Coordinates of C-alpha atoms and ligand atoms in Angstrom, one line a residue:
M1 CA 87.3 99.3 14.8
E2 CA 84.0 99.3 16.6
L3 CA 81.4 96.6 15.8
A4 CA 79.2 99.3 14.1
E5 CA 82.0 100.2 11.8
I6 CA 82.6 96.5 11.0
E7 CA 78.9 96.1 10.2
A8 CA 78.8 99.1 7.9
L9 CA 81.9 98.1 5.9
H10 CA 80.6 94.5 5.7
A11 CA 77.2 95.6 4.5
Q12 CA 78.8 97.8 1.8
H13 CA 80.8 94.9 0.3
A14 CA 79.4 91.5 1.2
R15 CA 76.7 89.6 -0.6
A16 CA 74.7 86.6 0.7
D17 CA 76.4 84.2 -1.7
F18 CA 80.0 85.3 -0.9
G19 CA 80.4 82.5 1.8
T20 CA 82.1 85.0 4.0
T21 CA 82.2 85.8 7.7
T22 CA 79.5 87.7 9.5
P23 CA 80.2 91.0 11.4
D24 CA 80.0 89.2 14.8
E25 CA 82.4 86.5 13.6
L26 CA 84.8 89.2 12.4
A27 CA 84.5 90.7 15.9
Y28 CA 85.5 87.3 17.3
I29 CA 88.6 87.3 15.0
Q30 CA 89.4 90.9 16.1
E31 CA 89.1 89.9 19.8
T32 CA 91.5 86.9 19.1
I33 CA 94.0 89.2 17.4
R34 CA 93.8 91.7 20.2
T35 CA 94.4 88.9 22.7
Y36 CA 97.3 87.2 21.0
K37 CA 98.8 90.1 19.1
P38 CA 100.3 88.2 16.2
R39 CA 102.8 89.9 13.8
K40 CA 102.0 87.7 10.8
I41 CA 98.7 86.1 9.8
L42 CA 97.9 83.5 7.2
E43 CA 94.5 83.0 5.8
I44 CA 93.6 79.7 3.9
G45 CA 90.7 80.3 1.7
T46 CA 90.6 83.9 0.2
A47 CA 87.5 83.9 -2.0
S48 CA 86.5 87.6 -2.5
G49 CA 89.2 88.8 0.0
L50 CA 86.6 90.4 2.3
T51 CA 87.9 88.7 5.4
T52 CA 91.5 89.2 4.2
G53 CA 90.9 93.0 4.3
F54 CA 89.4 92.8 7.8
L55 CA 92.3 90.7 9.0
A56 CA 94.7 93.4 7.8
R57 CA 92.6 96.1 9.5
F58 CA 92.6 94.2 12.8
L59 CA 96.3 93.5 12.5
E60 CA 97.1 97.1 12.0
E61 CA 95.3 97.9 15.3
V62 CA 97.9 95.7 17.2
G63 CA 100.9 96.9 15.2
G64 CA 101.3 93.7 13.1
D65 CA 103.2 93.3 9.9
S66 CA 101.6 91.1 7.2
V67 CA 98.6 89.1 6.0
T68 CA 99.1 86.4 3.5
S69 CA 96.0 84.8 2.0
I70 CA 96.0 81.7 -0.2
D71 CA 93.3 80.1 -2.3
S72 CA 93.4 77.0 -4.5
E73 CA 91.5 78.9 -7.3
D74 CA 92.4 81.9 -9.4
V75 CA 88.9 83.3 -9.7
F76 CA 86.3 84.1 -7.1
F77 CA 83.6 81.5 -7.0
G78 CA 80.9 84.1 -6.4
D79 CA 81.7 86.1 -9.6
H80 CA 83.9 84.4 -12.2
R81 CA 85.0 87.7 -13.7
K82 CA 86.8 88.6 -10.5
K83 CA 90.2 87.3 -9.2
V84 CA 90.3 85.9 -5.7
G85 CA 91.1 88.5 -3.2
Y86 CA 89.8 91.4 -5.3
L87 CA 88.0 93.0 -2.3
A88 CA 90.9 93.0 0.1
S89 CA 92.2 96.4 -0.9
A90 CA 88.7 97.9 -0.8
I91 CA 88.5 96.9 2.9
Y92 CA 92.0 97.7 3.9
D93 CA 93.9 100.4 2.0
G94 CA 96.4 101.2 4.7
Q95 CA 100.2 101.0 4.3
S96 CA 101.5 99.5 7.5
V97 CA 100.2 95.9 7.0
R98 CA 101.5 94.2 3.9
T99 CA 98.7 92.1 2.2
R100 CA 99.7 89.4 -0.2
I101 CA 97.2 87.2 -2.1
E102 CA 98.5 83.9 -3.4
A103 CA 96.1 82.3 -5.9
G104 CA 96.4 78.6 -6.9
K105 CA 97.9 77.6 -3.6
S106 CA 96.8 75.3 -0.8
S107 CA 98.2 74.4 2.6
L108 CA 100.4 71.9 0.7
D109 CA 102.4 74.9 -0.7
L110 CA 103.3 76.7 2.6
A111 CA 107.0 75.9 2.4
G112 CA 107.4 78.3 -0.5
L113 CA 105.6 81.2 1.2
D114 CA 106.6 83.9 3.8
G115 CA 106.0 82.0 7.0
P116 CA 106.2 81.4 9.9
W117 CA 102.9 82.9 11.0
D118 CA 101.6 83.5 14.5
L119 CA 97.9 83.2 13.7
V120 CA 96.0 81.4 10.9
F121 CA 92.4 81.7 9.7
V122 CA 91.3 78.5 8.0
D123 CA 88.2 78.9 5.8
A124 CA 88.9 76.8 2.7
S125 CA 87.4 73.4 2.0
H126 CA 85.1 72.4 4.8
N127 CA 84.8 68.8 3.7
H128 CA 86.5 66.4 6.0
P129 CA 89.5 65.9 6.3
W130 CA 90.6 69.2 4.8
P131 CA 90.3 71.4 7.9
T132 CA 92.3 68.8 9.8
L133 CA 94.9 68.5 7.0
D134 CA 95.2 72.3 6.8
T135 CA 95.8 72.4 10.6
L136 CA 98.4 69.6 10.5
A137 CA 100.1 71.2 7.5
V138 CA 100.3 74.6 9.1
A139 CA 101.6 73.4 12.4
P140 CA 105.3 73.4 11.5
H141 CA 104.9 76.9 10.0
L142 CA 103.7 78.5 13.3
S143 CA 105.5 80.7 15.6
G144 CA 104.5 82.9 18.6
A145 CA 101.0 82.3 19.8
R146 CA 100.3 79.3 17.4
I147 CA 96.6 80.1 17.1
V148 CA 94.4 78.6 14.4
I149 CA 90.9 80.0 13.9
H150 CA 88.4 77.9 12.0
H151 CA 85.2 79.1 10.4
D152 CA 81.8 77.3 9.9
L153 CA 81.5 75.0 12.9
Q154 CA 77.8 74.8 12.2
L155 CA 78.0 74.1 8.5
F156 CA 77.3 70.4 9.1
R157 CA 73.7 71.3 10.3
R158 CA 72.9 74.4 8.4
F159 CA 73.8 73.1 4.9
P160 CA 74.1 69.3 5.2
R161 CA 74.3 69.0 1.4
F162 CA 77.8 70.5 1.5
L163 CA 79.0 67.6 3.6
G164 CA 81.0 70.3 5.4
I165 CA 81.6 68.4 8.6
G166 CA 85.3 69.1 8.6
P167 CA 85.4 71.9 11.2
R168 CA 83.1 70.0 13.5
V169 CA 85.1 66.8 13.4
L170 CA 88.3 68.8 14.2
F171 CA 86.6 70.7 17.0
N172 CA 85.3 67.5 18.6
E173 CA 88.7 65.9 18.5
T174 CA 90.6 69.0 19.9
P175 CA 91.3 68.7 23.7
Q176 CA 89.0 71.0 25.6
T177 CA 92.0 72.7 27.1
H178 CA 93.1 73.8 23.6
R179 CA 89.9 74.9 22.0
H180 CA 87.6 77.9 22.3
A181 CA 84.3 78.4 20.5
G182 CA 82.8 81.9 20.0
A183 CA 79.1 82.6 20.3
A184 CA 79.2 84.6 17.1
N185 CA 76.7 83.5 14.4
G186 CA 75.3 80.7 16.6
W187 CA 78.7 79.3 17.7
N188 CA 80.0 79.1 14.2
I189 CA 83.7 80.0 14.8
F190 CA 86.4 78.6 17.0
R191 CA 90.1 78.7 17.7
I192 CA 92.6 76.1 18.5
D193 CA 95.8 76.7 20.5
L194 CA 98.4 74.5 18.8
S195 CA 101.0 75.0 21.5
M196 CA 100.7 71.4 22.6
E197 CA 103.0 68.4 22.8
P198 CA 103.6 66.8 19.4
V199 CA 102.2 63.5 20.7
L200 CA 98.9 65.3 21.5
L201 CA 98.7 67.0 18.1
E202 CA 99.2 63.6 16.4
E203 CA 96.6 62.0 18.6
M204 CA 94.1 64.8 17.8
G205 CA 94.9 64.6 14.1
L206 CA 94.5 60.8 13.9
N207 CA 91.3 60.8 15.9
A208 CA 89.9 63.2 13.4
L209 CA 91.3 61.4 10.3
S210 CA 89.7 58.2 11.6
M211 CA 86.2 59.6 11.0
P212 CA 84.8 59.0 7.4
W213 CA 86.0 61.5 4.9
T214 CA 83.5 63.6 3.0
A215 CA 85.8 65.4 0.5
R216 CA 84.3 65.4 -3.0
P217 CA 86.5 64.5 -5.0
P218 CA 88.5 62.6 -2.4
L219 CA 92.1 63.5 -2.0
S220 CA 94.0 62.8 -5.2
K221 CA 97.1 60.5 -5.1
R222 CA 99.2 63.7 -5.8
E223 CA 97.6 65.5 -2.9
V224 CA 98.3 62.6 -0.6
S225 CA 101.9 62.3 -1.7
R226 CA 102.5 66.0 -1.4
F227 CA 101.0 66.1 2.1
R228 CA 103.3 63.2 3.1
E229 CA 106.3 64.8 1.4
A230 CA 105.8 68.2 3.1
L231 CA 105.2 66.7 6.6
R232 CA 107.3 63.5 6.5
D233 CA 109.7 64.8 9.2
T234 CA 107.1 66.7 11.2
Y235 CA 105.1 63.6 12.2
S236 CA 106.2 60.2 13.5
P237 CA 106.3 56.9 11.6
G238 CA 103.4 55.7 13.8
F239 CA 101.3 58.7 12.6
W240 CA 102.0 57.9 9.0
A241 CA 101.1 54.2 9.4
Q242 CA 97.7 55.2 10.8
F243 CA 97.3 57.9 8.2
D244 CA 97.8 55.3 5.4
V245 CA 95.0 53.1 6.9
C246 CA 92.6 56.1 7.0
E247 CA 93.5 57.2 3.5
K248 CA 93.0 53.7 2.0
Q249 CA 89.6 53.4 3.7
N250 CA 88.5 56.6 2.0
R251 CA 89.8 56.0 -1.5
W252 CA 87.3 56.0 -4.4
N253 CA 87.2 53.4 -7.2
A254 CA 87.6 54.4 -10.9
T255 CA 83.8 54.4 -11.7
K256 CA 82.9 56.7 -8.8
M257 CA 85.8 59.0 -9.7
A258 CA 84.7 59.1 -13.4
Y259 CA 81.1 59.9 -12.5
F260 CA 82.2 62.7 -10.2
Y261 CA 84.5 64.3 -12.8
V262 CA 81.8 64.3 -15.5
R263 CA 79.4 66.2 -13.2
Y264 CA 82.2 68.5 -12.0
A265 CA 83.2 69.4 -15.6
A266 CA 79.6 70.1 -16.5
A267 CA 79.2 72.4 -13.5
K268 CA 82.4 74.3 -14.4
L269 CA 81.3 74.7 -18.0
R270 CA 77.9 76.0 -16.8
N271 CA 79.6 78.5 -14.4
A272 CA 81.9 79.7 -17.2
L273 CA 79.0 80.3 -19.6
L274 CA 77.0 82.1 -16.9
G275 CA 80.1 84.2 -16.0
R276 CA 80.5 85.1 -19.7
S277 CA 76.8 86.0 -20.2
R278 CA 76.9 88.3 -17.1
A279 CA 80.0 90.1 -18.3
Ligands
SAM1 C1 84.3 79.9 2.2 S1 85.4 80.6 0.9 C2 86.4 81.6 1.8 C3 85.8 82.9 2.3 C4 86.7 83.9 2.8 N1 87.6 83.4 3.8 C5 85.9 85.1 3.4 O1 85.6 85.0 4.6 O2 85.6 86.0 2.7 C6 86.4 79.2 0.6 C7 87.5 79.4 -0.4 O3 88.4 78.4 -0.2 C8 88.9 78.0 -1.5 N2 89.4 76.6 -1.3 C9 88.7 75.4 -1.4 N3 89.4 74.4 -1.1 C10 90.7 74.9 -0.8 C11 91.9 74.3 -0.4 N4 92.0 72.9 -0.2 N5 93.0 75.1 -0.2 C12 92.9 76.4 -0.4 N6 91.7 77.0 -0.8 C13 90.7 76.3 -1.0 C14 87.8 78.2 -2.4 O4 88.3 78.4 -3.7 C15 87.1 79.4 -1.9 O5 87.5 80.6 -2.5

C-alpha cells in the first residue's frame, strides 16, 4: 500500500475520538513489517480494530500468516454499541492473513492464545507500568525478529491528564542499541528489539518499574499474582524481589480505592446511558 492509499482508507473509517494511529504512524508500522517480515503479529489493544485491519494488510504484503488482537474490553470505548475489533474486516477483507479478535483478554492471558509471535504492537493502557508489563509478559511468547512496537510516546506531554507516561518510561529505559523511534506524528511511535540477554531485559524492566506508577486503578492483587504466576520461571528470583518492592510502593489504601471505584462506576453508568440514547 502506498501512503496515499493508507490516508484514504484511514480517512474513510477513523474518527478523532478513536484513539487510533495516524497514517504516518501506520506507514512506520508498515516499514517495520517490511524490514522484519514477521509471519505472526499480536496487537495488544484492539479498540475499533482499525489498526488491526492495517496490520493484516501490511502482513499480507510480506506473505505473513496471522494477526491476533486482544483487548481487555468487549465493547469499543468510542461507541458502546460496537464490539471491539468491528472495523478490522472493513479495512482488510483478504483471505491470506487470518485475523482473530480476542475480547476480554490482556497480556496476562497470552499462554492460552496462538503464539509465539514475531512482532507485537502494544497500544493498550498507556499508564505506567502497563506498557512495561505488556513487554515483559510478551517476551517469552516471541520468536523470529522479536520486535515490539509501542504507540503514544508523546502522550505524556500532549494529554497529561491521562497520566499516560508508560510508553515514555519504557523508551527511556530501553538501551539505545535496542530502540528506534519513528518521526511519525511528532516522534510518537517506537520499536524495541527484544533479542537481548535476559539480564539486560530484566535490568530494563526493573529500571522502568522503579519509576512511580500512574495506573488508575493500580494493579489489582489478582493482576499482580497472575503476572507473577505467568512469568515466574521467565524472570529470576532477584527480579521478583525487586518487583515486590516496586509493587508495594505503588499500592493504594482502601479509602483511595473506594473513592476511585465510585467515580469509575458513575462514569461507566453515564457511558452506558449515553450509548443507549444514541442507539
Ligand atoms: C488506544 S486504544 C487502541 C487503539 C487501537 N490499537 C487502534 O490503533 O485502533 C486502547 C485499547 O486498549 C484497551 N486496553 C486498556 N487496557 C488494556 C490492557 N491492560 N490490556 C488489553 N487491552 C487494554 C482498551 O479497552 C482500548 O480499547
